[in-house]
Coordinates of C-alpha atoms in Angstrom, one line a residue:
Chain A
X1 CA 98.9 108.6 168.3
X2 CA 96.9 110.0 165.6
X3 CA 98.5 110.9 162.0
X4 CA 96.9 114.7 162.8
X5 CA 99.3 115.1 165.8
X6 CA 102.3 112.7 164.3
X7 CA 103.1 114.8 161.5
X8 CA 103.2 118.2 163.1
X9 CA 105.2 116.5 166.1
X10 CA 107.6 114.8 163.5
X11 CA 108.2 118.1 161.7
X12 CA 108.8 119.9 165.2
X13 CA 111.3 117.2 166.2
X14 CA 113.0 117.4 162.7
X15 CA 113.1 121.3 163.1
X16 CA 114.7 120.7 166.4
X17 CA 117.7 118.5 164.9
X18 CA 121.1 120.6 164.6
X19 CA 121.1 122.1 161.1
X20 CA 124.5 120.3 160.6
X21 CA 123.2 116.6 161.0
X22 CA 120.7 117.4 158.4
X23 CA 121.8 119.3 155.7
X24 CA 125.7 117.8 155.8
X25 CA 126.1 115.3 153.0
X26 CA 128.6 112.3 153.0
X27 CA 132.1 112.3 152.0
X28 CA 130.9 109.2 149.9
X29 CA 127.8 111.6 148.5
X30 CA 130.7 114.1 147.7
X31 CA 133.1 112.0 146.2
X32 CA 130.2 110.4 144.2
X33 CA 129.3 113.9 143.2
X34 CA 133.2 114.7 142.3
X35 CA 133.5 111.8 140.4
X36 CA 130.4 112.6 138.6
X37 CA 131.2 116.2 137.6
X38 CA 134.6 115.4 136.3
X39 CA 133.1 112.5 133.8
X40 CA 131.0 115.0 132.5
X41 CA 131.1 115.0 128.5
X42 CA 131.8 118.5 128.0
X43 CA 135.2 118.2 130.0
X44 CA 136.1 115.4 127.5
X45 CA 135.9 117.7 124.6
X46 CA 139.3 119.7 125.5
X47 CA 142.5 118.8 127.2
X48 CA 141.5 120.1 130.6
X49 CA 144.1 119.5 133.4
X50 CA 142.4 119.3 136.8
X51 CA 145.4 119.3 139.3
X52 CA 146.6 122.8 139.8
X53 CA 150.2 121.8 140.3
X54 CA 150.5 119.9 137.3
X55 CA 148.7 122.6 135.4
X56 CA 151.3 125.5 136.6
X57 CA 154.1 122.9 135.8
X58 CA 152.9 122.3 132.4
X59 CA 152.6 126.1 131.7
X60 CA 156.0 126.7 132.9
X61 CA 157.3 124.2 130.5
X62 CA 155.1 125.1 127.4
X63 CA 155.7 128.7 128.5
X64 CA 151.9 129.3 128.0
X65 CA 149.0 131.0 130.2
X66 CA 146.3 129.3 131.8
X67 CA 142.7 129.5 131.2
X68 CA 141.0 128.4 134.3
X69 CA 137.4 127.7 135.2
X70 CA 136.5 127.3 138.5
X71 CA 133.2 124.8 139.1
X72 CA 131.8 123.0 142.1
X73 CA 130.4 119.4 142.3
X74 CA 129.0 119.6 146.1
X75 CA 125.7 121.2 145.2
X76 CA 122.8 119.9 143.2
Chain B
X1 CA 146.4 125.6 128.2
X2 CA 143.4 124.8 130.4
X3 CA 143.1 124.4 133.8
X4 CA 139.8 122.7 135.5
X5 CA 139.5 123.4 139.2
X6 CA 136.2 121.6 140.8
X7 CA 135.6 122.3 144.5
X8 CA 134.1 119.0 145.8
X9 CA 134.4 119.8 150.0
X10 CA 135.6 116.2 149.7
X11 CA 138.4 116.1 153.0
X12 CA 141.4 115.0 150.5
X13 CA 140.9 117.8 148.3
X14 CA 144.0 119.8 147.3
X15 CA 143.6 123.7 147.3
X16 CA 140.1 123.5 148.7
X17 CA 139.9 127.5 148.8
X18 CA 141.3 128.2 145.5
X19 CA 138.1 130.2 144.4
X20 CA 138.3 132.5 147.2
X21 CA 142.1 132.5 147.0
X22 CA 141.9 134.1 143.2
X23 CA 139.2 136.6 144.6
X24 CA 136.0 134.9 143.4
X25 CA 132.9 134.6 145.2
X26 CA 130.5 132.2 143.3
X27 CA 130.7 129.5 140.3
X28 CA 131.4 129.1 137.4
X29 CA 134.1 131.7 137.1
X30 CA 136.7 132.1 134.7
X31 CA 140.1 133.9 134.8
X32 CA 143.3 133.8 133.0
X33 CA 146.4 133.0 134.6
X34 CA 150.0 132.8 134.0
X35 CA 152.0 129.9 135.0
X36 CA 152.6 131.0 138.5
X37 CA 148.8 131.0 139.1
X38 CA 148.6 134.8 139.1
X39 CA 145.5 136.0 137.9
X40 CA 146.0 138.0 134.9
X41 CA 142.2 139.1 133.7
X42 CA 138.7 138.0 134.5
X43 CA 137.0 138.4 131.0
X44 CA 133.1 138.6 130.5
X45 CA 131.4 135.4 129.4
X46 CA 131.1 136.4 125.9
X47 CA 133.0 135.0 122.9
X48 CA 133.9 138.7 122.3
X49 CA 134.8 139.2 125.9
X50 CA 136.9 136.1 126.2
X51 CA 139.0 137.1 122.6
X52 CA 139.4 140.6 124.1
X53 CA 140.5 139.2 127.6
X54 CA 142.9 136.9 125.7
X55 CA 144.5 139.5 123.7
X56 CA 145.1 142.0 126.6
X57 CA 146.7 139.4 128.8
X58 CA 149.1 138.0 125.8
X59 CA 149.9 142.0 125.5
X60 CA 150.5 142.2 128.9
X61 CA 152.9 139.3 129.5
X62 CA 154.8 140.6 126.4
X63 CA 155.0 144.1 128.1
X64 CA 156.1 142.8 131.7
X65 CA 158.8 140.3 129.9
X66 CA 160.7 143.8 128.9
X67 CA 161.2 144.6 132.8
X68 CA 163.8 147.6 133.0
X69 CA 164.6 147.4 129.1
X70 CA 160.9 148.8 128.5
X71 CA 160.9 152.4 126.8
X72 CA 159.0 155.0 128.5
X73 CA 156.1 154.6 126.2
X74 CA 156.0 150.7 126.7
X75 CA 156.4 151.4 130.5
X76 CA 153.2 153.5 129.9
X77 CA 151.5 151.1 128.1
X78 CA 151.8 148.4 130.5
X79 CA 150.7 150.5 133.5
X80 CA 147.6 151.3 131.3
X81 CA 146.9 147.8 130.6
X82 CA 147.4 146.5 133.8
X83 CA 145.2 149.3 135.3
X84 CA 142.5 147.8 132.8
X85 CA 142.8 144.6 134.1
X86 CA 142.6 146.0 137.8
X87 CA 146.0 144.4 138.4
X88 CA 147.4 147.4 140.3
X89 CA 146.7 147.9 143.8
X90 CA 144.8 151.0 144.5
X91 CA 147.5 152.6 146.9
X92 CA 150.1 152.2 143.8
X93 CA 148.1 153.6 141.1
X94 CA 148.7 157.5 141.7
X95 CA 152.5 156.8 142.6
X96 CA 153.0 154.8 139.3
X97 CA 150.8 157.5 137.3
X98 CA 152.9 160.3 138.6
X99 CA 155.9 158.6 136.9
X100 CA 154.2 158.8 133.5
X101 CA 153.0 161.4 131.0
X102 CA 149.3 160.6 130.6
X103 CA 146.7 162.6 128.4
X104 CA 143.6 163.7 130.1
X105 CA 141.5 160.9 129.3
X106 CA 144.0 158.8 130.9
X107 CA 144.5 160.7 133.6
X108 CA 140.4 160.3 134.3
X109 CA 140.8 156.9 133.9
X110 CA 143.5 156.6 136.6
X111 CA 141.1 158.7 138.7
X112 CA 138.2 156.5 138.2
X113 CA 140.3 153.1 139.0
X114 CA 141.1 155.1 142.5
X115 CA 137.5 155.6 143.4
X116 CA 136.4 151.9 142.1
X117 CA 139.1 150.5 144.7
X118 CA 137.8 152.8 147.4
X119 CA 134.3 151.7 146.6
X120 CA 135.0 148.2 146.3
X121 CA 137.0 148.5 149.7
X122 CA 134.0 149.6 151.4
X123 CA 131.8 146.9 149.9
X124 CA 134.1 144.3 151.0
X125 CA 133.8 145.3 154.4
X126 CA 129.8 145.0 154.2
X127 CA 129.6 142.2 156.4
X128 CA 131.7 143.9 158.9
X129 CA 130.1 147.5 158.7
X130 CA 126.5 146.4 158.3
X131 CA 124.3 146.9 155.4
X132 CA 123.4 150.5 156.6
X133 CA 126.6 151.7 157.3
X134 CA 128.0 150.2 154.4
X135 CA 125.4 152.2 152.2
X136 CA 125.9 155.2 154.2
X137 CA 129.9 155.2 153.3
X138 CA 128.9 154.9 149.8
X139 CA 126.3 157.4 149.7
X140 CA 128.8 159.9 151.2
X141 CA 131.4 159.1 148.2
X142 CA 128.7 160.1 145.8
X143 CA 127.9 163.2 148.1
X144 CA 131.6 164.1 147.9
X145 CA 131.6 164.1 144.1
X146 CA 133.3 160.4 143.5
X147 CA 132.2 159.0 140.4
X148 CA 133.1 155.0 139.5
X149 CA 134.3 153.8 136.1
X150 CA 131.4 151.8 134.1
X151 CA 132.5 149.0 135.7
X152 CA 131.9 149.1 138.9
X153 CA 128.9 152.0 138.4
X154 CA 126.2 149.0 138.4
X155 CA 127.5 148.1 142.0
X156 CA 127.4 151.6 143.4
X157 CA 125.0 153.6 142.0
X158 CA 121.9 151.2 143.2
X159 CA 123.6 150.9 146.8
X160 CA 123.5 154.9 146.8
X161 CA 120.0 155.1 145.1
X162 CA 119.1 152.6 148.0
X163 CA 120.7 154.3 150.7
X164 CA 119.0 157.9 149.2
X165 CA 115.5 156.5 148.9
X166 CA 115.6 155.4 153.0
X167 CA 116.9 159.1 154.0
X168 CA 114.5 160.6 151.7
X169 CA 117.3 162.3 150.1
X170 CA 115.6 163.3 146.9
X171 CA 118.6 164.9 145.1
X172 CA 121.1 162.5 145.6
X173 CA 118.6 159.8 144.7
X174 CA 117.9 161.8 141.2
X175 CA 121.7 161.9 141.0
X176 CA 122.1 158.3 141.3
X177 CA 119.1 157.5 139.2
X178 CA 120.5 159.8 136.4
X179 CA 123.9 158.1 136.4
X180 CA 122.1 154.6 135.9
X181 CA 120.2 155.8 133.3
X182 CA 123.3 157.3 131.6
X183 CA 125.3 153.9 132.4
X184 CA 122.4 151.6 131.1
X185 CA 121.2 154.1 128.1
X186 CA 122.3 151.8 125.3
X187 CA 121.9 148.6 127.0
X188 CA 119.3 146.2 125.5
X189 CA 119.2 143.3 127.9
X190 CA 115.3 142.8 128.7
X191 CA 116.2 141.8 132.3
X192 CA 117.2 145.3 132.8
X193 CA 113.3 146.3 132.9
X194 CA 112.7 145.3 136.2
X195 CA 115.8 146.7 137.7
X196 CA 114.9 150.2 136.1
X197 CA 111.3 149.9 137.5
X198 CA 112.7 149.3 140.8
X199 CA 115.3 152.3 140.7
X200 CA 112.1 154.6 139.5
X201 CA 110.3 153.4 142.6
X202 CA 113.2 154.1 144.9
X203 CA 113.5 157.6 143.3
X204 CA 109.6 158.2 143.7
X205 CA 109.9 157.0 147.5
X206 CA 113.0 159.6 148.2
X207 CA 111.0 162.4 146.6
X208 CA 107.4 161.7 148.6
X209 CA 106.9 163.2 151.7

């Protein structure tokens, strides 16, 4: 099969794959991204609590408000 | 204290929908919460907005703690603080306002917040309604004289202008355009230039035969 037919045919076959199979990262990838995100230097500069239950427990115990920062690690 | 929530889509992640549960739609998002996890304020992203948000939240907590012992003045201060922070359900705003003695300016704020709530309710049903129907409902609100607060105006008036332009409703388009000009009169954000050009084009299209 010549390259001129193979490449468009391969592209066509890839486009016919179910979207989920192509785009869904594995759980291992997601876990690795999560670890990498939470290890970022910026989160070491202040005492962030990443566990929602523990954060609320600590806020109640110390009679404090919580400042919440929502981020994600699954993209990029 | 500082709480960091990371959405990872890992299967064992606790509270995977916490962002949406707290009324946010995108990342990053920030807010102040009480120790129960109730959202008290969603500050803007400048240092000043953070400081203002923290001050408002602290004041709110102190007022709430007074409970039944609050004086009428403190009850009013609590209501207005909660209103400014969008912590009062739209359905409850007028009933709570009716129990208080408000100035004309404060009554105006109450009316704006009720309108804001009605506008946000339509926008939140956008997917269900479809874009055209959503824009039409917002346009009808504008034609009916509803005026949102400054917080919601940047979402409301472009939507109305968009509909008015498609419908060739020159008068409504002019009203929306004027409202946007007024809203952003003192805003020096250079990113607004593109938006202003698109608004001018929509107005021109509304007036075109």
